XYZ file of C-alpha atoms in Angstrom:
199
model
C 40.106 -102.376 -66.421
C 41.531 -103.522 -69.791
C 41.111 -106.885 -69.467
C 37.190 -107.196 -68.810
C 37.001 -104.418 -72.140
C 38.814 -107.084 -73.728
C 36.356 -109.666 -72.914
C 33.179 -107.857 -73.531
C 35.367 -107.098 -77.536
C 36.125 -110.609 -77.802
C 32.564 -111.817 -76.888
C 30.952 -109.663 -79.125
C 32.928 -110.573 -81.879
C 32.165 -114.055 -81.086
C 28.511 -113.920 -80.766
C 28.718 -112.012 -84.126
C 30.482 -114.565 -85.854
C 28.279 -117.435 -84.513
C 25.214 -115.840 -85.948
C 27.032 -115.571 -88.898
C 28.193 -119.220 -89.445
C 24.822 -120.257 -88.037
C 22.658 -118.016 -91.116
C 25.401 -118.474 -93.957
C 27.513 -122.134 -93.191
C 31.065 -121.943 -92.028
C 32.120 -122.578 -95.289
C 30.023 -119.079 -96.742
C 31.312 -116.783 -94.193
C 34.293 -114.799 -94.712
C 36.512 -113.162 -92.200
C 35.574 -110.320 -94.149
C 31.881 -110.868 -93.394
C 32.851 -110.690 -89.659
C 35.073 -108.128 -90.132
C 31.682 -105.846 -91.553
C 29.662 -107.291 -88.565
C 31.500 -105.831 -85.620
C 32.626 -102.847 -87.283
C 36.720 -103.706 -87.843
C 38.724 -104.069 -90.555
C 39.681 -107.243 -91.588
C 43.180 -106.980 -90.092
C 42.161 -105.945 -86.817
C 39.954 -109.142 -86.893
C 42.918 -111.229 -87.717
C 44.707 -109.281 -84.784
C 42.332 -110.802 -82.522
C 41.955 -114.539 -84.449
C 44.740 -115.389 -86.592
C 42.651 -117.408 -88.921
C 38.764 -117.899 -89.782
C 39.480 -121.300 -88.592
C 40.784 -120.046 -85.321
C 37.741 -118.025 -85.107
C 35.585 -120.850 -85.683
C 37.351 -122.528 -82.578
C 36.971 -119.565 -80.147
C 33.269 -119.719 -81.035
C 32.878 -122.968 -80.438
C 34.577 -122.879 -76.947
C 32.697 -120.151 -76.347
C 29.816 -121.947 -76.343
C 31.116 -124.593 -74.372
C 32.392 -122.390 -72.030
C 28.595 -121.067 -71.323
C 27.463 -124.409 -70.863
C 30.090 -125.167 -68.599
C 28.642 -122.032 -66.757
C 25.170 -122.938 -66.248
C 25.935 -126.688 -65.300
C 28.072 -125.408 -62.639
C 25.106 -123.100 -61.212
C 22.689 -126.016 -61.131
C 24.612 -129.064 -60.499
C 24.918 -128.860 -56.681
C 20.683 -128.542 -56.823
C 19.403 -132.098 -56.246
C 16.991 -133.239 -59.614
C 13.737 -132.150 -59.885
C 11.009 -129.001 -59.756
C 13.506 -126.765 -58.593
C 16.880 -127.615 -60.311
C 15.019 -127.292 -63.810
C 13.582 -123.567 -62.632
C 16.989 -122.639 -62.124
C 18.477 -124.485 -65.110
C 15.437 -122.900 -67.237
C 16.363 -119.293 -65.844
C 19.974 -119.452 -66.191
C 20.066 -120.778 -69.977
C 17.465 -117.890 -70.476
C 19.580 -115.337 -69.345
C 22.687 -116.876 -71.412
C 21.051 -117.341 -74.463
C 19.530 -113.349 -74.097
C 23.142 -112.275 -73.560
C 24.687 -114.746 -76.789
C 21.842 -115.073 -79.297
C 24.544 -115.737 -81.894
C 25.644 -118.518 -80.002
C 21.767 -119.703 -79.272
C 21.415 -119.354 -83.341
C 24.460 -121.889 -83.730
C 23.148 -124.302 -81.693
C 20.101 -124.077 -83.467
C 21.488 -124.158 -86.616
C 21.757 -127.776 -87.490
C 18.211 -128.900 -86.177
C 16.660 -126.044 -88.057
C 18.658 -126.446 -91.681
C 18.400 -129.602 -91.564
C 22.035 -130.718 -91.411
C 24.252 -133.882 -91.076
C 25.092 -134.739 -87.433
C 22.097 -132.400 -86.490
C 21.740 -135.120 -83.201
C 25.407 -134.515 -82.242
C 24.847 -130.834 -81.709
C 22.849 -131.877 -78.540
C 25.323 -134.348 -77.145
C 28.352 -133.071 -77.819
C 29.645 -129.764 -76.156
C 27.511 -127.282 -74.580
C 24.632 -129.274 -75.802
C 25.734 -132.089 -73.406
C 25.733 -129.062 -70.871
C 22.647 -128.146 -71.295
C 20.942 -131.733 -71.283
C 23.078 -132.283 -67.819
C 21.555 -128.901 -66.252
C 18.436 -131.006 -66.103
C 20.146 -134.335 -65.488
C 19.414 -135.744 -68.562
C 21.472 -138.650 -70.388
C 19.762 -139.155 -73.508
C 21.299 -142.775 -73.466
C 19.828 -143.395 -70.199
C 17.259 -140.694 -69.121
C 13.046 -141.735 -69.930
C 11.786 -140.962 -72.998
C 9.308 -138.668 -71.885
C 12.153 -136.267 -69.812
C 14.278 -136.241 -72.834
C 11.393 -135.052 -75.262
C 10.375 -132.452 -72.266
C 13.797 -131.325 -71.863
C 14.702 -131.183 -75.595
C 11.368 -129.192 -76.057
C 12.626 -127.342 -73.469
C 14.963 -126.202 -74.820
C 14.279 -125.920 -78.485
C 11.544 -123.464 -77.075
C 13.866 -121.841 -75.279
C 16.418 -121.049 -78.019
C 13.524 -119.845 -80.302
C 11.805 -117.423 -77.719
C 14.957 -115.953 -76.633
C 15.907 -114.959 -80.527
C 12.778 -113.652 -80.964
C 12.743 -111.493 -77.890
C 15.641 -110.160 -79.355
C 14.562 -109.341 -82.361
C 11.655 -107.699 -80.983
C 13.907 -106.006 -78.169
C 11.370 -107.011 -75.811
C 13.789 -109.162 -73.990
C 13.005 -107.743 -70.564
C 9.202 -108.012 -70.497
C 9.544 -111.359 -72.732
C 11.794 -113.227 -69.883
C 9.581 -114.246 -67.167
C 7.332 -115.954 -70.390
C 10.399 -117.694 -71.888
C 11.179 -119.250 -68.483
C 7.378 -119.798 -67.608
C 6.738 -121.607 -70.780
C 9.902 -123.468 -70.629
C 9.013 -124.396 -67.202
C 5.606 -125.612 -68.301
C 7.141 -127.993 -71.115
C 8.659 -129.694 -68.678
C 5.962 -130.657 -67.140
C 6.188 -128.853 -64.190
C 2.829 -126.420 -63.111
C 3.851 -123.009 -62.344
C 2.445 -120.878 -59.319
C -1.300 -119.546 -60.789
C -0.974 -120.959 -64.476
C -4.510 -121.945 -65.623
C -5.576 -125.363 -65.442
C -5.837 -127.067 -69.264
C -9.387 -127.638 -70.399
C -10.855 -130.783 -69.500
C -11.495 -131.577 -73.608
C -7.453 -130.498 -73.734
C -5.340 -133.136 -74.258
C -1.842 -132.436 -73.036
C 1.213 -133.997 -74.950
């Protein structure tokens, strides 16, 4: 019984700390500041992660553990209508359960940053692009924007479910609208307005 305890400890502190380096820069946030966040001291932090370096790390494979997660739920589904529903639900239900994580792969699109297009191909945003199948270097245009808006709408939603701890009755939207940027028509979803142009 220790062990999962353990887990759920370590994975809060991690989700903590990647909303923390994702609002104030890596170079901003103190092990202190983490510390505060999940309610130890600072040595009891360091107990856990030697260094705010090492922490930084464990974050990061973290979230390249959860992609690894939801590419191996979906990557057994042949392409198409019914892979992305399942790639759409699973990342829905991971980013719900790690919005610090969602926020940090957010983070560089959002502020702007340097190397803002390697957070998508590199790690668990490579993940997340191969749910749907998607190589940006070879995948259409069109299925890369989809997918990317995808998923940019995705990440958004699910933060702001949170924030509105409406995260239950807020789901089956995410993953409807999600669904619907990718181009896909879900079951009774109203047909666009003739004078509607659709991107």
């Amino acid at each position: 019984m220790a062990r999962p305890f353990r887990q759920q400890i370590d994975e809060g502190i991690l989700d903590r700390a990647a909303a923390l380096f994702a609002r104030r820069g890596f170079a901003k946030t103190s092990v202190q500041d983490v510390a505060d966040a999940v309610g130890l001291s600072k040595a009891g932090l360091l107990h856990h992660y030697p260094s705010k370096d090492a922490l930084h790390e464990a974050v990061l494979a973290q979230a390249e553990t959860l992609g690894k997660r939801v590419l191996e739920q979906v990557e057994h589904l042949p392409l198409g209508a019914a892979r992305d529903r399942r790639a759409v639900e699973v990342l829905v239900d991971v980013a719900l359960a790690h919005p610090g994580v969602v926020a940090l792969l957010l983070a560089p699109a959002t502020q702007g940053e340097p190397g803002a297009d390697a957070s998508l191909t590199d790690g668990a945003g490579a993940m997340a692009l191969a749910a749907f199948g998607v190589d940006p270097e070879t995948t259409d245009p069109e299925r890369c924007v989809r997918v990317v808006g995808a998923l940019g709408a995705l990440a958004v939603l699910t933060l702001a479910a949170r924030q509105a701890d409406l995260t239950l009755a807020w789901r089956p939207f995410v993953v409807g609208t999600c669904f619907d940027a990718l181009g896909h028509r879900r079951p009774r979803a109203p047909h666009p307005s003739p004078t509607q142009s659709e991107a």
